[in-house]
Amino acid sequence: MHKKGFIFDLDGVIVDTAKYHFLAWKKLAKTIGVDFSEAQNEQLKGVSRVSSLEKILEWGNKTLSDEDFTNLMSKKNEDYLSYIHKMNASEILPDVSKVLDFLINSKQGIALGSASKNATPILKKVHLLEKFEAIVDGNDVAKAKPDPEVFLIGAKLLGMNPEDCIVFEDSVAGVQAANTANMISIGIGEKSVLHEADFIFKDFTEMPQEFIEQIISGQINKQ
Ligand code: BG6
Ligand code: MG
């Protein structure tokens, strides 16, 4: 029997939380007189909380004391938590549950590989936690995406070699991390943004079941 390890990013792949991160960062940036564009926001996807604030400060040409930096990060998180507090299963992105159930029925390894420190509470809110054999999130890694650490730990926990793993990602940093880990990278989102991925689908509704079957059987490989 063929077995692969499927590693899912969380924000923007499983749930539509990217919009909440954006709202919370935008609000915070405004309080320190920094505005940022949609294109810049794209660069914050997949990036850790610390690195995101560093980037925003860099774009706005601002510096902060360590204390102010820490305070702003917790402020952003409080604001973000106020959005995710209201989340429920209706915010699971289209066909995610279908794909997870197909993989479970096909006896595949399933892990989460997220930069977020809020991953477990979010998965609980949307009732998906029990679908994952392994959870690797922002609390478990020393190096943020595009470093491959998060996915390499995920592969290890699944007992799989990196080359037998497949990563679903909506961010450029995450696709780069998967590629560096030598895993098949599947971009979920826009081709114009995620062109470094081995395969790209707008969302899971566009990904045919035969595609997953062929990945499992080894007929489809890293590009
Ligand atoms: C990633 C998001 O999944 O997690 C980023 O794409 C976010 O936007 C990062 O900054 C860290 O998340 P959190 O929940 O720990 O602030
Ligand atoms: Mg993401």
CSV table of C-alpha atoms and ligand atoms in Angstrom, one decimal:
chain,number,residue,atom,x,y,z
A,1,MET,CA,0.0,0.0,0.0
A,2,HIS,CA,1.2,3.5,-0.8
A,3,LYS,CA,1.5,5.9,2.1
A,4,LYS,CA,2.4,9.6,1.9
A,5,GLY,CA,2.5,12.4,4.4
A,6,PHE,CA,0.1,15.3,3.7
A,7,ILE,CA,1.0,18.5,5.5
A,8,PHE,CA,-1.5,21.3,5.6
A,9,ASP,CA,-0.8,25.0,6.4
A,10,LEU,CA,-3.7,26.4,8.4
A,11,ASP,CA,-4.3,30.1,7.8
A,12,GLY,CA,-5.6,30.6,4.2
A,13,VAL,CA,-5.6,26.8,3.4
A,14,ILE,CA,-7.9,25.2,6.0
A,15,VAL,CA,-9.7,28.3,7.3
A,16,ASP,CA,-10.1,31.8,5.9
A,17,THR,CA,-8.2,33.5,8.8
A,18,ALA,CA,-5.9,35.4,6.4
A,19,LYS,CA,-8.5,38.2,6.3
A,20,TYR,CA,-8.4,38.4,10.2
A,21,HIS,CA,-4.6,38.6,10.3
A,22,PHE,CA,-4.8,41.4,7.7
A,23,LEU,CA,-7.4,43.4,9.6
A,24,ALA,CA,-5.5,43.1,12.8
A,25,TRP,CA,-2.2,44.1,11.3
A,26,LYS,CA,-3.7,46.9,9.3
A,27,LYS,CA,-5.3,48.3,12.5
A,28,LEU,CA,-2.1,48.0,14.4
A,29,ALA,CA,0.0,49.5,11.7
A,30,LYS,CA,-2.3,52.5,11.5
A,31,THR,CA,-1.8,53.3,15.2
A,32,ILE,CA,1.9,53.7,14.5
A,33,GLY,CA,1.4,55.7,11.3
A,34,VAL,CA,2.2,52.9,8.8
A,35,ASP,CA,0.1,51.9,5.9
A,36,PHE,CA,0.7,48.9,3.8
A,37,SER,CA,-0.6,47.6,0.5
A,38,GLU,CA,-2.3,44.4,-0.5
A,39,ALA,CA,1.0,43.3,-2.2
A,40,GLN,CA,2.9,43.9,1.1
A,41,ASN,CA,0.2,42.0,3.0
A,42,GLU,CA,0.8,39.0,0.6
A,43,GLN,CA,4.4,39.0,2.0
A,44,LEU,CA,3.1,38.7,5.6
A,45,LYS,CA,1.2,35.4,4.8
A,46,GLY,CA,2.9,32.4,6.3
A,47,VAL,CA,5.3,34.7,8.2
A,48,SER,CA,5.6,34.5,12.0
A,49,ARG,CA,4.1,37.2,14.3
A,50,VAL,CA,7.6,38.6,15.2
A,51,SER,CA,8.8,38.7,11.5
A,52,SER,CA,5.5,40.3,10.4
A,53,LEU,CA,5.9,43.2,12.8
A,54,GLU,CA,9.6,43.5,11.9
A,55,LYS,CA,8.5,43.8,8.2
A,56,ILE,CA,5.8,46.4,8.9
A,57,LEU,CA,8.3,48.5,10.9
A,58,GLU,CA,10.8,48.2,8.1
A,59,TRP,CA,8.2,49.3,5.5
A,60,GLY,CA,7.2,52.3,7.6
A,61,ASN,CA,10.8,53.1,8.5
A,62,LYS,CA,10.1,52.9,12.2
A,63,THR,CA,12.0,51.6,15.2
A,64,LEU,CA,10.6,50.5,18.5
A,65,SER,CA,11.9,49.7,21.9
A,66,ASP,CA,11.8,46.0,22.9
A,67,GLU,CA,9.0,46.7,25.3
A,68,ASP,CA,6.9,48.6,22.7
A,69,PHE,CA,7.6,45.8,20.2
A,70,THR,CA,6.3,43.1,22.7
A,71,ASN,CA,3.3,45.2,23.6
A,72,LEU,CA,2.3,45.8,20.0
A,73,MET,CA,2.6,42.1,19.3
A,74,SER,CA,0.2,41.2,22.1
A,75,LYS,CA,-2.1,44.0,21.0
A,76,LYS,CA,-2.3,42.5,17.5
A,77,ASN,CA,-2.9,39.1,18.9
A,78,GLU,CA,-5.7,40.3,21.2
A,79,ASP,CA,-7.4,41.9,18.3
A,80,TYR,CA,-6.9,38.8,16.2
A,81,LEU,CA,-8.3,36.6,19.0
A,82,SER,CA,-11.4,38.7,19.1
A,83,TYR,CA,-12.1,37.7,15.5
A,84,ILE,CA,-11.3,34.0,15.8
A,85,HIS,CA,-13.3,33.8,19.0
A,86,LYS,CA,-16.4,33.9,16.9
A,87,MET,CA,-15.3,31.3,14.4
A,88,ASN,CA,-17.1,28.1,13.7
A,89,ALA,CA,-17.1,25.2,11.2
A,90,SER,CA,-18.7,27.4,8.5
A,91,GLU,CA,-15.3,29.1,8.1
A,92,ILE,CA,-13.6,25.9,6.9
A,93,LEU,CA,-12.6,26.6,3.3
A,94,PRO,CA,-14.5,24.8,0.5
A,95,ASP,CA,-13.8,21.0,0.1
A,96,VAL,CA,-11.2,21.0,2.9
A,97,SER,CA,-13.2,18.5,5.0
A,98,LYS,CA,-13.8,16.4,1.9
A,99,VAL,CA,-10.1,16.2,1.1
A,100,LEU,CA,-9.2,15.4,4.8
A,101,ASP,CA,-11.8,12.6,4.9
A,102,PHE,CA,-10.6,11.2,1.6
A,103,LEU,CA,-7.0,11.1,3.0
A,104,ILE,CA,-8.1,9.5,6.3
A,105,ASN,CA,-10.1,6.9,4.4
A,106,SER,CA,-7.0,6.2,2.2
A,107,LYS,CA,-4.9,5.7,5.4
A,108,GLN,CA,-2.5,8.6,4.6
A,109,GLY,CA,-0.5,10.6,7.1
A,110,ILE,CA,-2.0,14.0,7.9
A,111,ALA,CA,-0.2,16.8,9.7
A,112,LEU,CA,-0.6,20.5,10.3
A,113,GLY,CA,2.4,22.7,9.5
A,114,SER,CA,1.5,26.3,10.6
A,115,ALA,CA,3.4,29.3,11.7
A,116,SER,CA,0.6,30.3,14.0
A,117,LYS,CA,0.7,30.0,17.7
A,118,ASN,CA,-3.1,29.9,17.7
A,119,ALA,CA,-3.4,26.8,15.6
A,120,THR,CA,-4.7,24.4,18.1
A,121,PRO,CA,-7.5,26.6,19.5
A,122,ILE,CA,-8.6,27.4,15.9
A,123,LEU,CA,-8.7,23.8,14.9
A,124,LYS,CA,-10.8,23.1,18.0
A,125,LYS,CA,-13.2,25.9,17.1
A,126,VAL,CA,-13.8,24.5,13.7
A,127,HIS,CA,-13.9,20.9,15.0
A,128,LEU,CA,-11.0,19.6,12.8
A,129,LEU,CA,-8.4,18.9,15.5
A,130,GLU,CA,-9.1,15.2,15.7
A,131,LYS,CA,-8.4,14.8,11.9
A,132,PHE,CA,-4.7,15.5,12.4
A,133,GLU,CA,-2.2,12.8,13.4
A,134,ALA,CA,0.4,15.5,14.1
A,135,ILE,CA,0.3,19.2,14.8
A,136,VAL,CA,3.3,21.4,14.3
A,137,ASP,CA,2.8,25.1,14.9
A,138,GLY,CA,4.5,28.4,15.8
A,139,ASN,CA,5.1,27.1,19.3
A,140,ASP,CA,7.2,24.2,18.1
A,141,VAL,CA,9.7,25.9,15.8
A,142,ALA,CA,12.8,28.0,16.2
A,143,LYS,CA,12.9,29.2,12.5
A,144,ALA,CA,9.9,30.6,10.7
A,145,LYS,CA,8.9,29.9,7.1
A,146,PRO,CA,10.5,30.1,4.5
A,147,ASP,CA,12.8,27.9,6.7
A,148,PRO,CA,11.6,24.3,6.2
A,149,GLU,CA,11.8,23.4,9.9
A,150,VAL,CA,8.0,23.3,10.5
A,151,PHE,CA,7.5,20.8,7.6
A,152,LEU,CA,10.5,18.7,8.5
A,153,ILE,CA,9.2,18.2,12.0
A,154,GLY,CA,5.8,17.4,10.6
A,155,ALA,CA,7.3,14.7,8.4
A,156,LYS,CA,9.3,13.3,11.3
A,157,LEU,CA,6.2,13.1,13.5
A,158,LEU,CA,4.3,11.3,10.7
A,159,GLY,CA,7.3,8.9,10.3
A,160,MET,CA,7.7,9.8,6.7
A,161,ASN,CA,10.7,10.9,4.6
A,162,PRO,CA,10.5,14.5,3.4
A,163,GLU,CA,10.4,13.3,-0.3
A,164,ASP,CA,7.2,11.4,0.5
A,165,CYS,CA,5.5,14.4,1.8
A,166,ILE,CA,3.1,16.9,0.2
A,167,VAL,CA,2.5,20.4,1.4
A,168,PHE,CA,-0.6,22.6,0.9
A,169,GLU,CA,0.2,26.2,1.2
A,170,ASP,CA,-1.3,29.6,0.4
A,171,SER,CA,1.8,31.7,1.0
A,172,VAL,CA,5.0,32.3,-0.9
A,173,ALA,CA,7.1,31.7,2.2
A,174,GLY,CA,5.4,28.4,2.8
A,175,VAL,CA,5.8,27.2,-0.8
A,176,GLN,CA,9.5,28.1,-0.5
A,177,ALA,CA,9.8,26.2,2.8
A,178,ALA,CA,8.1,23.1,1.2
A,179,ASN,CA,10.5,23.3,-1.8
A,180,THR,CA,13.5,23.6,0.4
A,181,ALA,CA,12.3,20.6,2.4
A,182,ASN,CA,12.2,18.7,-1.0
A,183,MET,CA,8.4,18.0,-0.6
A,184,ILE,CA,5.8,18.4,-3.3
A,185,SER,CA,4.5,21.9,-2.9
A,186,ILE,CA,0.8,22.6,-3.8
A,187,GLY,CA,-0.1,26.2,-3.9
A,188,ILE,CA,-3.7,27.0,-2.9
A,189,GLY,CA,-4.5,30.4,-4.4
A,190,GLU,CA,-3.4,32.6,-7.3
A,191,LYS,CA,-0.9,31.4,-10.0
A,192,SER,CA,0.6,34.9,-10.3
A,193,VAL,CA,1.6,34.8,-6.6
A,194,LEU,CA,2.4,31.1,-6.0
A,195,HIS,CA,4.3,30.3,-9.2
A,196,GLU,CA,7.1,28.7,-7.3
A,197,ALA,CA,4.8,25.8,-6.3
A,198,ASP,CA,4.9,22.4,-8.1
A,199,PHE,CA,1.1,22.6,-8.6
A,200,ILE,CA,-1.4,25.3,-8.1
A,201,PHE,CA,-5.1,25.2,-7.5
A,202,LYS,CA,-7.3,28.2,-6.8
A,203,ASP,CA,-8.9,26.2,-4.0
A,204,PHE,CA,-9.6,22.6,-3.1
A,205,THR,CA,-12.8,22.4,-5.3
A,206,GLU,CA,-10.5,22.8,-8.3
A,207,MET,CA,-8.3,19.8,-7.3
A,208,PRO,CA,-9.6,16.6,-8.8
A,209,GLN,CA,-9.7,13.5,-6.6
A,210,GLU,CA,-7.6,11.6,-9.3
A,211,PHE,CA,-4.8,14.1,-8.7
A,212,ILE,CA,-4.6,13.1,-5.0
A,213,GLU,CA,-4.9,9.4,-6.0
A,214,GLN,CA,-2.0,9.8,-8.5
A,215,ILE,CA,0.1,11.5,-5.8
A,216,ILE,CA,-0.5,8.7,-3.4
A,217,SER,CA,0.3,6.0,-6.0
A,218,GLY,CA,3.5,7.9,-7.0
A,219,GLN,CA,2.4,8.6,-10.6
A,220,ILE,CA,2.7,12.4,-9.8
A,221,ASN,CA,6.0,13.6,-8.4
A,222,LYS,CA,7.8,16.7,-7.6
A,223,GLN,CA,8.2,18.9,-10.6
B,1,BG6,C1,0.5,32.3,9.6
B,1,BG6,C2,-0.2,33.5,9.0
B,1,BG6,O1,-0.2,31.1,9.4
B,1,BG6,O2,0.7,32.5,11.0
B,1,BG6,C3,0.5,34.8,9.4
B,1,BG6,O3,-0.2,33.3,7.6
B,1,BG6,C4,0.6,34.9,10.9
B,1,BG6,O4,-0.3,35.8,8.8
B,1,BG6,C5,1.4,33.7,11.4
B,1,BG6,O5,1.3,36.1,11.2
B,1,BG6,C6,1.5,33.7,12.9
B,1,BG6,O6,0.2,33.6,13.5
B,1,BG6,P1,-0.2,33.9,15.0
B,1,BG6,O7,-1.6,33.3,15.1
B,1,BG6,O8,0.8,33.1,15.9
B,1,BG6,O9,-0.1,35.3,15.2
B,2,MG,MG,-1.2,30.3,5.2
